[in-house]
XYZ file of C-alpha atoms in Angstrom:
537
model
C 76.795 81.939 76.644
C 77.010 78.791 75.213
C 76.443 75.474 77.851
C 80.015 74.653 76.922
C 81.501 78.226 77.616
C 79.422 78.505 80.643
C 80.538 75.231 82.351
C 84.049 76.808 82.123
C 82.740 79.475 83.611
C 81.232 77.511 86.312
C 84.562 77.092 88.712
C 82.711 79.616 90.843
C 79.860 80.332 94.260
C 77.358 81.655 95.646
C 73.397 82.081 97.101
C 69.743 83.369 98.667
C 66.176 82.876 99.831
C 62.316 84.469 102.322
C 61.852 86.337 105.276
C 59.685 86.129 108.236
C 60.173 88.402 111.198
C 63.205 90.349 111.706
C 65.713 88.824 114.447
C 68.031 90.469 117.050
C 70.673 92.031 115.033
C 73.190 88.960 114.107
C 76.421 89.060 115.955
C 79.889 88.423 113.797
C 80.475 90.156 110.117
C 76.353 91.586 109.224
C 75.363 93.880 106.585
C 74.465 97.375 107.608
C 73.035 99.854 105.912
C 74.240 97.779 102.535
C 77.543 97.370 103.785
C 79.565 94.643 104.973
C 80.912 95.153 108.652
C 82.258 93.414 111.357
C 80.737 92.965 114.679
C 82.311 96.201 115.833
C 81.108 98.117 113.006
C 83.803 98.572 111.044
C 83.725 98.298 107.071
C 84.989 95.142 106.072
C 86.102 95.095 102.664
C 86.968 91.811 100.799
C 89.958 91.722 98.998
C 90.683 88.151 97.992
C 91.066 84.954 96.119
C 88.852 81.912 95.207
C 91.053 78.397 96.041
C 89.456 75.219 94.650
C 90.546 73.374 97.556
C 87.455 70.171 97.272
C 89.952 69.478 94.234
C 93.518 69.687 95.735
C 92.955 68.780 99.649
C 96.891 68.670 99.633
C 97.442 72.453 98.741
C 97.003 73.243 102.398
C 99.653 75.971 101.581
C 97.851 78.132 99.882
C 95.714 79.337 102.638
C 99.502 80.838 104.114
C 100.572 82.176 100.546
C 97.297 83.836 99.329
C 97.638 85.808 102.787
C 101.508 86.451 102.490
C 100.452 88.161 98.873
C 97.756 90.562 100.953
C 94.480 89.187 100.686
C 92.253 89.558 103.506
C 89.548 86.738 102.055
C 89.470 83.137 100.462
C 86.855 81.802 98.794
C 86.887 77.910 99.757
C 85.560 75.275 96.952
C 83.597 73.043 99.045
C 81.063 69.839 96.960
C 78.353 68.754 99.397
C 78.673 65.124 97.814
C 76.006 65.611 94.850
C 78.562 65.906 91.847
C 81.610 65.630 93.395
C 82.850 63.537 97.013
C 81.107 65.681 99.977
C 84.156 67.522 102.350
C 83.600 66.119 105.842
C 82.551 67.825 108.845
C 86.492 67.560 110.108
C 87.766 68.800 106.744
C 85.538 72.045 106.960
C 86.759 72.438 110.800
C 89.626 72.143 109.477
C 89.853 74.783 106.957
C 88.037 77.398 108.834
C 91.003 76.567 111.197
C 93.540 77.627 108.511
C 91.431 80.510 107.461
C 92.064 82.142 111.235
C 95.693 80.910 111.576
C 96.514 82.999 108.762
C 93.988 85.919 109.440
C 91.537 85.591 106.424
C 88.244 85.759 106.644
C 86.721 82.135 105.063
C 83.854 82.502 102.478
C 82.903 78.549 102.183
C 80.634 77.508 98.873
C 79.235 74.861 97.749
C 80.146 74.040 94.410
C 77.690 71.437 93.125
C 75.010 74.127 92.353
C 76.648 75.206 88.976
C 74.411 75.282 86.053
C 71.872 73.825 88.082
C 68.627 73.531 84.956
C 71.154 73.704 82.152
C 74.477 70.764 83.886
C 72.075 67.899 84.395
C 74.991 67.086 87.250
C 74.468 69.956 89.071
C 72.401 69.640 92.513
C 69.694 72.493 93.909
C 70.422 75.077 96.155
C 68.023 73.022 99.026
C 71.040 70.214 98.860
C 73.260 72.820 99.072
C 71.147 74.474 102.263
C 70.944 70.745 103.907
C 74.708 70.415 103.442
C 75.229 73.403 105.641
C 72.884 71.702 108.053
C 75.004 69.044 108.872
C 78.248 70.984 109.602
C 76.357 73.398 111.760
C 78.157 71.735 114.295
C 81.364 73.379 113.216
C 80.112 76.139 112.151
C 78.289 77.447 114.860
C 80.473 80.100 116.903
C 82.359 81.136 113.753
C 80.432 83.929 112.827
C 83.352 86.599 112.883
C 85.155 84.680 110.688
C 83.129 82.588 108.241
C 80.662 83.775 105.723
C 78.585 80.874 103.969
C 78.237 81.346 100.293
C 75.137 78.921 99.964
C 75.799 77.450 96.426
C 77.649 78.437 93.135
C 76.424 79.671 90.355
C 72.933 78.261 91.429
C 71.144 78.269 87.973
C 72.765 78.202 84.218
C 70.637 79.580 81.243
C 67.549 77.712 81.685
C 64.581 78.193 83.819
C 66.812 81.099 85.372
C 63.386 82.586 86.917
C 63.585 79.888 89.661
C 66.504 81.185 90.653
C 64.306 83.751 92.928
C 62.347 81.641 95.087
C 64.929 78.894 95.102
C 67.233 81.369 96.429
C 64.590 82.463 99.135
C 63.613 79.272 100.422
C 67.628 78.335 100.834
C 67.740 81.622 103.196
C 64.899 80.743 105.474
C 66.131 77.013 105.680
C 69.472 78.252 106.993
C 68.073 80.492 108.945
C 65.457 78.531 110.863
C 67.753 75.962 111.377
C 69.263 78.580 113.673
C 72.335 79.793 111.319
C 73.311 83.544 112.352
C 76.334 83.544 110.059
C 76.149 86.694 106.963
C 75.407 84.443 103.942
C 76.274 85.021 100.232
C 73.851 84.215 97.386
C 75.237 84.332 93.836
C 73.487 85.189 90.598
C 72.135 82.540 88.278
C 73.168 82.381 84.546
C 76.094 80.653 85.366
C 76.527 83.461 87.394
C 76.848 86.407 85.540
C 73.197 87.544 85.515
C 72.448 88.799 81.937
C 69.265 88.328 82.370
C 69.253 90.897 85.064
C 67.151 88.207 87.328
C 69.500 89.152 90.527
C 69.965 92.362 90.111
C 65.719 92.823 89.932
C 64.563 90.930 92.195
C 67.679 91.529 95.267
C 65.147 93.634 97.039
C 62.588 91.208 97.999
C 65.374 88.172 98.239
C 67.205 90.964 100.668
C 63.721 91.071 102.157
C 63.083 87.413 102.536
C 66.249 87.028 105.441
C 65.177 87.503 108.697
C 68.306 88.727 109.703
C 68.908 90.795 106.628
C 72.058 89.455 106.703
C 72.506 88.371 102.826
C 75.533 89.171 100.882
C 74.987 89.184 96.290
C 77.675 88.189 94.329
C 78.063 88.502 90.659
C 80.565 86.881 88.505
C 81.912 89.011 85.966
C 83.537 86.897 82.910
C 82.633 87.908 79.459
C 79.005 89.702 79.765
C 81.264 92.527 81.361
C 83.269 93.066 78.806
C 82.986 96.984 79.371
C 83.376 99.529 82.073
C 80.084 100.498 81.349
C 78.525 97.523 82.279
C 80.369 97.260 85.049
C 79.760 100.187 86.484
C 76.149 99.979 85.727
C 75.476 96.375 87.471
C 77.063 97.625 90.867
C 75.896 101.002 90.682
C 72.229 99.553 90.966
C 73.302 97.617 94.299
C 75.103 100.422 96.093
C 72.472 103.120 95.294
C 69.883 100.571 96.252
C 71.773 100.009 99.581
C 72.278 96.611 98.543
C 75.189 94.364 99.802
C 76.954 93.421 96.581
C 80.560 91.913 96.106
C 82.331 90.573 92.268
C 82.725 87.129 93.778
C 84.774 85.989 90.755
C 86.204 87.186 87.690
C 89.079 86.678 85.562
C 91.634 88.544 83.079
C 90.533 86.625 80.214
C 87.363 84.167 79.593
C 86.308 81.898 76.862
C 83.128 83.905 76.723
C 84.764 87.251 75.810
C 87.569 89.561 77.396
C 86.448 90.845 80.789
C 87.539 94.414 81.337
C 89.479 93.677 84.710
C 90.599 97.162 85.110
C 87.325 98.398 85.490
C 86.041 95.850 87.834
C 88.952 96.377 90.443
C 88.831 100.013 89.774
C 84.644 100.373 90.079
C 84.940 98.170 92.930
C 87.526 100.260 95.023
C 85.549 103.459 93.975
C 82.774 102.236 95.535
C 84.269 100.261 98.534
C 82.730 96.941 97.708
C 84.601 93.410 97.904
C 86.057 91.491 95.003
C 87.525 88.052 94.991
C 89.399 86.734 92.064
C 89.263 83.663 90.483
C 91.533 81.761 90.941
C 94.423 80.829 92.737
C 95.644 77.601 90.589
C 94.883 74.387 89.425
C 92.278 75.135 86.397
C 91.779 73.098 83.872
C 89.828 72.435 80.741
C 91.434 75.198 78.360
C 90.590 78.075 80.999
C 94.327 77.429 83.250
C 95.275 81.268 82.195
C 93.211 81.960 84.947
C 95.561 79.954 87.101
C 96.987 83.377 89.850
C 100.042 80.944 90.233
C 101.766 78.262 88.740
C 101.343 75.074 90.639
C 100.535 76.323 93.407
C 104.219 78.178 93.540
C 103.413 81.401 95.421
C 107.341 82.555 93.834
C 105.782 81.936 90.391
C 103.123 84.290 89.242
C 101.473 84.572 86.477
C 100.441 87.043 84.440
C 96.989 87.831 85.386
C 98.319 87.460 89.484
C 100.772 90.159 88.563
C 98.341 91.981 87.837
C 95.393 90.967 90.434
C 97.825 91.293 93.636
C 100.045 94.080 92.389
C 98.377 96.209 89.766
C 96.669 99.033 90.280
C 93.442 98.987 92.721
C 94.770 95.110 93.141
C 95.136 93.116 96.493
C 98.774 95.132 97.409
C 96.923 98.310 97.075
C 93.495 98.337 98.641
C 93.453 94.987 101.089
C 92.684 95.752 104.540
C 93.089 92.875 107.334
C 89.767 92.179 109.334
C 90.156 94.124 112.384
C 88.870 90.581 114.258
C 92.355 89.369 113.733
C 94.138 92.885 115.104
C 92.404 93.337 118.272
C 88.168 92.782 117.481
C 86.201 95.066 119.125
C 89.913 96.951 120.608
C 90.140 97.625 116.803
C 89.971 101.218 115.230
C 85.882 102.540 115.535
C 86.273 106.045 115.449
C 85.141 107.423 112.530
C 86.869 110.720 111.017
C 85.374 114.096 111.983
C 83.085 115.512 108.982
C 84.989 116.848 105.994
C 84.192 121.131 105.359
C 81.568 121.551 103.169
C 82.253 121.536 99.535
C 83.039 124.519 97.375
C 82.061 124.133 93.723
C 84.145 125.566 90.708
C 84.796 124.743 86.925
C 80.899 124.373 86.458
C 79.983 123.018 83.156
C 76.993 121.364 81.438
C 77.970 117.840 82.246
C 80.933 118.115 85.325
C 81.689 120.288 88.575
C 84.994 120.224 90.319
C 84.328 120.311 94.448
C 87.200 121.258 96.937
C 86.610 120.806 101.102
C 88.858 120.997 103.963
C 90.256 117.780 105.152
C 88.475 115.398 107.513
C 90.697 114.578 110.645
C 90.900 111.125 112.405
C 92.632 109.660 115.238
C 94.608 106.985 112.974
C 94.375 109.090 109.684
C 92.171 109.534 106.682
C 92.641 107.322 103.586
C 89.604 109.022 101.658
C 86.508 110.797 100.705
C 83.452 110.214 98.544
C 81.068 112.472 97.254
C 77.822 111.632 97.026
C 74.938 113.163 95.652
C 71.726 114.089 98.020
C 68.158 113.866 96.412
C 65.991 113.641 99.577
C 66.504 110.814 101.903
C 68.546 108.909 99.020
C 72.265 109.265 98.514
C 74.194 107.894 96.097
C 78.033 107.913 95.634
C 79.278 109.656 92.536
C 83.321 109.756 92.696
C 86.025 108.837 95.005
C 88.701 110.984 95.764
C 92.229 110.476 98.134
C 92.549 114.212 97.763
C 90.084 116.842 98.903
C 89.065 117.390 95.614
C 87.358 115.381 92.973
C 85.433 116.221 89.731
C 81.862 114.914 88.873
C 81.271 113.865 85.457
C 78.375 112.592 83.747
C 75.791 115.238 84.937
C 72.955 116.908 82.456
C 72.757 120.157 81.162
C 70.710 122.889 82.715
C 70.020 120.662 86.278
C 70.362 121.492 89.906
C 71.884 119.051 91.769
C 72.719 118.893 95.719
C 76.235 117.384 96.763
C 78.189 116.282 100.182
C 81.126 114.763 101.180
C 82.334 111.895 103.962
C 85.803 110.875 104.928
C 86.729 107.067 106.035
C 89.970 106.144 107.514
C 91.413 102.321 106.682
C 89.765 100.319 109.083
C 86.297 101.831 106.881
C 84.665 104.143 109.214
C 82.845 106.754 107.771
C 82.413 110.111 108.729
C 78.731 112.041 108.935
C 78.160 113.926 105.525
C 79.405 117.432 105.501
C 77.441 120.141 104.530
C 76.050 119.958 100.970
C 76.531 122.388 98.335
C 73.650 122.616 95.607
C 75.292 123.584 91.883
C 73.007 124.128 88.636
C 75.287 122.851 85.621
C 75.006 125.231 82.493
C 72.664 125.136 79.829
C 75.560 123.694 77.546
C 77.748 125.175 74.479
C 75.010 125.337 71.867
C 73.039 122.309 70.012
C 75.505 119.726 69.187
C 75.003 119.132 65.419
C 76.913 115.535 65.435
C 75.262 112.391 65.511
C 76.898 111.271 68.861
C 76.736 111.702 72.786
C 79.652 111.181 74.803
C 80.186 110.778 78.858
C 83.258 111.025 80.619
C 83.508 110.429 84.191
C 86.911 110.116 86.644
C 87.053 106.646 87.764
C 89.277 106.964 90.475
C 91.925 109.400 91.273
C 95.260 110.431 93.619
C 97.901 112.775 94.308
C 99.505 113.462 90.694
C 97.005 111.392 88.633
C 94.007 109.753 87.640
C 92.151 107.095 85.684
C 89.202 108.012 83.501
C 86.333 106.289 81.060
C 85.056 107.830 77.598
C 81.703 106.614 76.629
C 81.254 107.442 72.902
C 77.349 106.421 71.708
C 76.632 106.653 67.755
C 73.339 108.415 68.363
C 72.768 108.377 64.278
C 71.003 105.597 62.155
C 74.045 104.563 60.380
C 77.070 103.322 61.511
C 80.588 105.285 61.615
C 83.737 103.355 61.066
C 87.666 104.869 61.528
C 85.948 107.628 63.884
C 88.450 110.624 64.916
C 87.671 111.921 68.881
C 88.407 115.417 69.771
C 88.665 117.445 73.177
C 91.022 119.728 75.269
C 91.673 119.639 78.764
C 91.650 123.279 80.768
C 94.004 121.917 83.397
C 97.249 120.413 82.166
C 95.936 116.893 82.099
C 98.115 114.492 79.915
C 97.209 110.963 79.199
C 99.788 108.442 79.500
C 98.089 105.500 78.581
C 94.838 104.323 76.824
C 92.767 101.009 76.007
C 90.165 101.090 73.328
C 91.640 103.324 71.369
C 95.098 105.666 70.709
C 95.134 109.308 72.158
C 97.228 111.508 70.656
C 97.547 114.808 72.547
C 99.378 118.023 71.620
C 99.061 120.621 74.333
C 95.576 120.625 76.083
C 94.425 119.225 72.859
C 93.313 115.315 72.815
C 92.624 113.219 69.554
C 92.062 109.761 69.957
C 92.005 106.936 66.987
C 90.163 104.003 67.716
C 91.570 100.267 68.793
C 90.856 97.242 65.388
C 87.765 96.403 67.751
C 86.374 99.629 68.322
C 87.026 100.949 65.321
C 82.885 100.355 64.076
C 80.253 102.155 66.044
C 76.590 100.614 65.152
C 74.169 102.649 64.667
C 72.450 102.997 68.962
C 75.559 101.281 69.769
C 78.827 102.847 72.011
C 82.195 102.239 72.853
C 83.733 102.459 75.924
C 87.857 104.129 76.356
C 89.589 104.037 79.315
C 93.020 105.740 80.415
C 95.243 106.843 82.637
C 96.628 110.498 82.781
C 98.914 112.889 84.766
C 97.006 115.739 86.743
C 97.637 118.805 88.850
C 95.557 120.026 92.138
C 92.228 120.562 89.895
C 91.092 117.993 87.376
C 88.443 119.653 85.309
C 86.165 117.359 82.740
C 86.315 118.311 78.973
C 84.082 120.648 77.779
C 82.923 119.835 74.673
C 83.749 116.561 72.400
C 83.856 116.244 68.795
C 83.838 113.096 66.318
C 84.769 113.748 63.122
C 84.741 117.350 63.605
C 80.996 117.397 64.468
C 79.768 118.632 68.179
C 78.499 115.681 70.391
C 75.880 116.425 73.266
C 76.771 115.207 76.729
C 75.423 111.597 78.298
């Protein structure tokens, strides 16, 4: 990104920094086990929206209305008095106060960080760390209901290697100034970490907390313009058992076109938080990001239709913190262990699995699947069913497979039993100069939304491509983005979208959808472009 594109990026939070010895497990929300839970254990997953209150003090409101709309979380824009006037001691009291009236968990950042080496305004994240200092006073005690994001967007493009150690001296600042509170670090490059200096080095920043008690947060604007990348970024912190949340993104950017769907959608497949940015009041060519129109709850705008009522949006998947409905009096039974898997519909790159249900005193709300390779596990899909189809698996490979229920307040269940499954060798040597994965994003009673990654594995590229493949199970898409599917029967062509219609030569595209299903949902088969085989991702 430009410096220009990324200061508009830059209405965002978050930060990191060493460890010592490790500490009496922290009361209040903690990580565990790279999950965020409350101080009765249960999963706490944010659902909510970033509110630049440091520039409208008098929207006091909007705490009240970004709760009536579902959220469970607000991200608070706090300045520490660097670049912009410092909030006082009472104002922070104060907001934390409205945070709990209203039953939202308060994720305070300082904002002053932002393109810290590239905004010659911006302050460092040890400003940011004495800042918190001096309101440990009202602070202290909120631990169940506050979670301190340490500073926003803490390096632009420039000397974004600092961002490590920076990060881990912040930590052990807060920490031995006696702070027990979870804390949030976000990634540098005006926080979207293209550089991947977060995302590689989150083991020994996760390391450098004495409480381990340290929250990442991306922000996903116009480097994630895919679902690939999306997918790919989080997938590293959740198999990595690595506490990572989208702490902003948008519908829209003036860096590029964020793929929204995927982020909600990736981040409710893998039950991690997102909070969206924002609720109103931007400026500077970037207001379609505005949720509402000043700050009128009634009047949403397009991109909060879609962020609190679209699909995997705040109406859908926000849960309210069990320390506003009871604390530790608040659902911690986890659901019994689902039946162990049966496979079926084995192919080279997919296997459908079917269990019997998981039971719960309150009720079930889902499974995962995850896949078992020694002491590692790793989530593959997400199902609200007790079935689910993997996708993206090789040819020819044994792979070992179990399943877990959770019930809404996020308990898990143990793992059932596993099932091991070999996929086949494959239909024959593709002869097509192209490799294509398709995976199940998410899926429910009656339906399901899925991803197409289609990679021009020639040395040319192919322009006004034709994608083929059938569906064994009465699958019908109903709608598409990236392209145009036109399906007869089982049988699935799909024309590409004006900006996917040129595949370089090493370079992919990336469809999404949404389709009708049955009780099964098998993967395709086999995949041609232009009439030519493709072999499997």
């Amino acid at each position: 990104m430009t410096a220009a594109l990324a200061t508009l990026a830059g209405l965002l939070a978050l930060s990191a920094a060493p460890a010592q010895a490790r500490s009496a497990a922290p009361a209040g929300l903690r990580v565990t086990d790279g999950r965020v839970v409350e101080s009765n254990g249960n999963d706490f997953v944010m659902r909510g929206v970033n509110h630049a209150h440091t520039w409208y003090q008098g929207e006091t409101q909007s705490f009240a209305d970004i709760k009536a709309l579902g959220a469970n979380t607000v991200r608070v824009v706090l300045a520490d008095g660097h670049r912009w006037a410092a909030n006082s001691a009472q104002d922070v009291a104060a907001v934390v106060d409205r945070c709990k009236a209203n039953r939202l968990i308060c994720v305070l950042e300082v904002h002053d960080t932002t393109g810290y080496g590239e905004e010659s305004a911006a302050g460092t994240l040890d400003q940011a760390a004495n800042y918190w200092i001096g309101l440990k006073g009202v602070l202290a005690g909120q631990e169940d209901y506050v979670v301190i994001n340490i500073g926003n967007e803490p390096y632009g493009n420039n000397n974004y290697a600092a961002w490590t150690d920076a990060t881990k001296n912040a930590i052990v600042k807060l920490r031995g100034a006696g702070f027990r509170h979870a804390l949030m670090v976000d990634a540098p490059n005006w926080g979207q970490d293209w550089s991947g200096t977060m995302r590689d080095n989150a083991v020994s920043v996760f390391a450098a907390d004495p409480d381990r008690n340290t929250i990442f947060s991306i922000h996903m604007y116009g480097v994630y313009d895919t679902a690939a990348e999306v997918q790919s970024y989080l997938d590293h912190f959740v198999t990595n058992d690595l506490p990572i949340v989208v702490g902003e993104f948008g519908n829209d950017h003036s860096d590029g076109n964020p793929d929204e769907d995927a982020i909600m959608a990736t981040a409710q497949s893998l039950g991690i938080g997102y909070l969206g940015w924002s609720w109103s009041g931007n400026g500077g060519g970037v207001e379609y990001l505005d949720m509402v129109n000043d700050f009128d709850a009634s009047s949403l705008s397009a991109w909060g239709t879609r962020f609190f009522k679209g699909a995997d949006g705040i109406a859908q998947t926000s849960r309210e913190a069990t320390v506003y409905s009871g604390g530790s009096g608040g659902d911690t039974q986890a659901p019994t262990a689902p039946g162990a898997p049966r496979s079926s519909a084995v192919t080279s790159g997919s296997v459908t699995l079917t269990w019997t249900a998981a039971t719960d005193d309150v009720g079930v709300t889902g499974y995962e699947v995850v896949r078992v390779n020694g002491s590692s596990q790793t989530v593959v899909a997400s199902s609200s069913t007790t079935s689910a189809t993997v996708t993206g698996l090789s040819a020819g490979t044994a792979y070992t497979f179990a399943v877990r229920a959770r019930d809404a307040a996020g308990n898990r269940s143990p793992n059932s039993a596993t099932v091991q499954v070999t996929t086949s060798p494959g239909g024959g040597t593709p002869t097509g100069s192209c490799a294509v994965g398709y995976k199940v994003v998410n899926q429910w009673s009656g339906g399901f939304q899925g991803e197409i990654v289609l990679r021009n594995t020639g040395t040319a590229p192919v322009s006004n491509w034709k994608l083929a493949f059938s569906y064994a199970d009465g699958q019908r898409i109903s709608n598409m983005w990236g392209g145009t599917a036109t399906q007869s029967g089982a049988a699935v062509t799909v024309a590409p979208a004006s900006y996917t219609s040129t595949i370089p030569a090493g370079g992919s595209v990336t469809l999404g959808f949404l389709a009708d299903k049955g009780a099964t949902n098998t993967a395709p088969a086999r995949f041609t472009l232009d009439g030519a085989a493709c072999a499997a991702l």
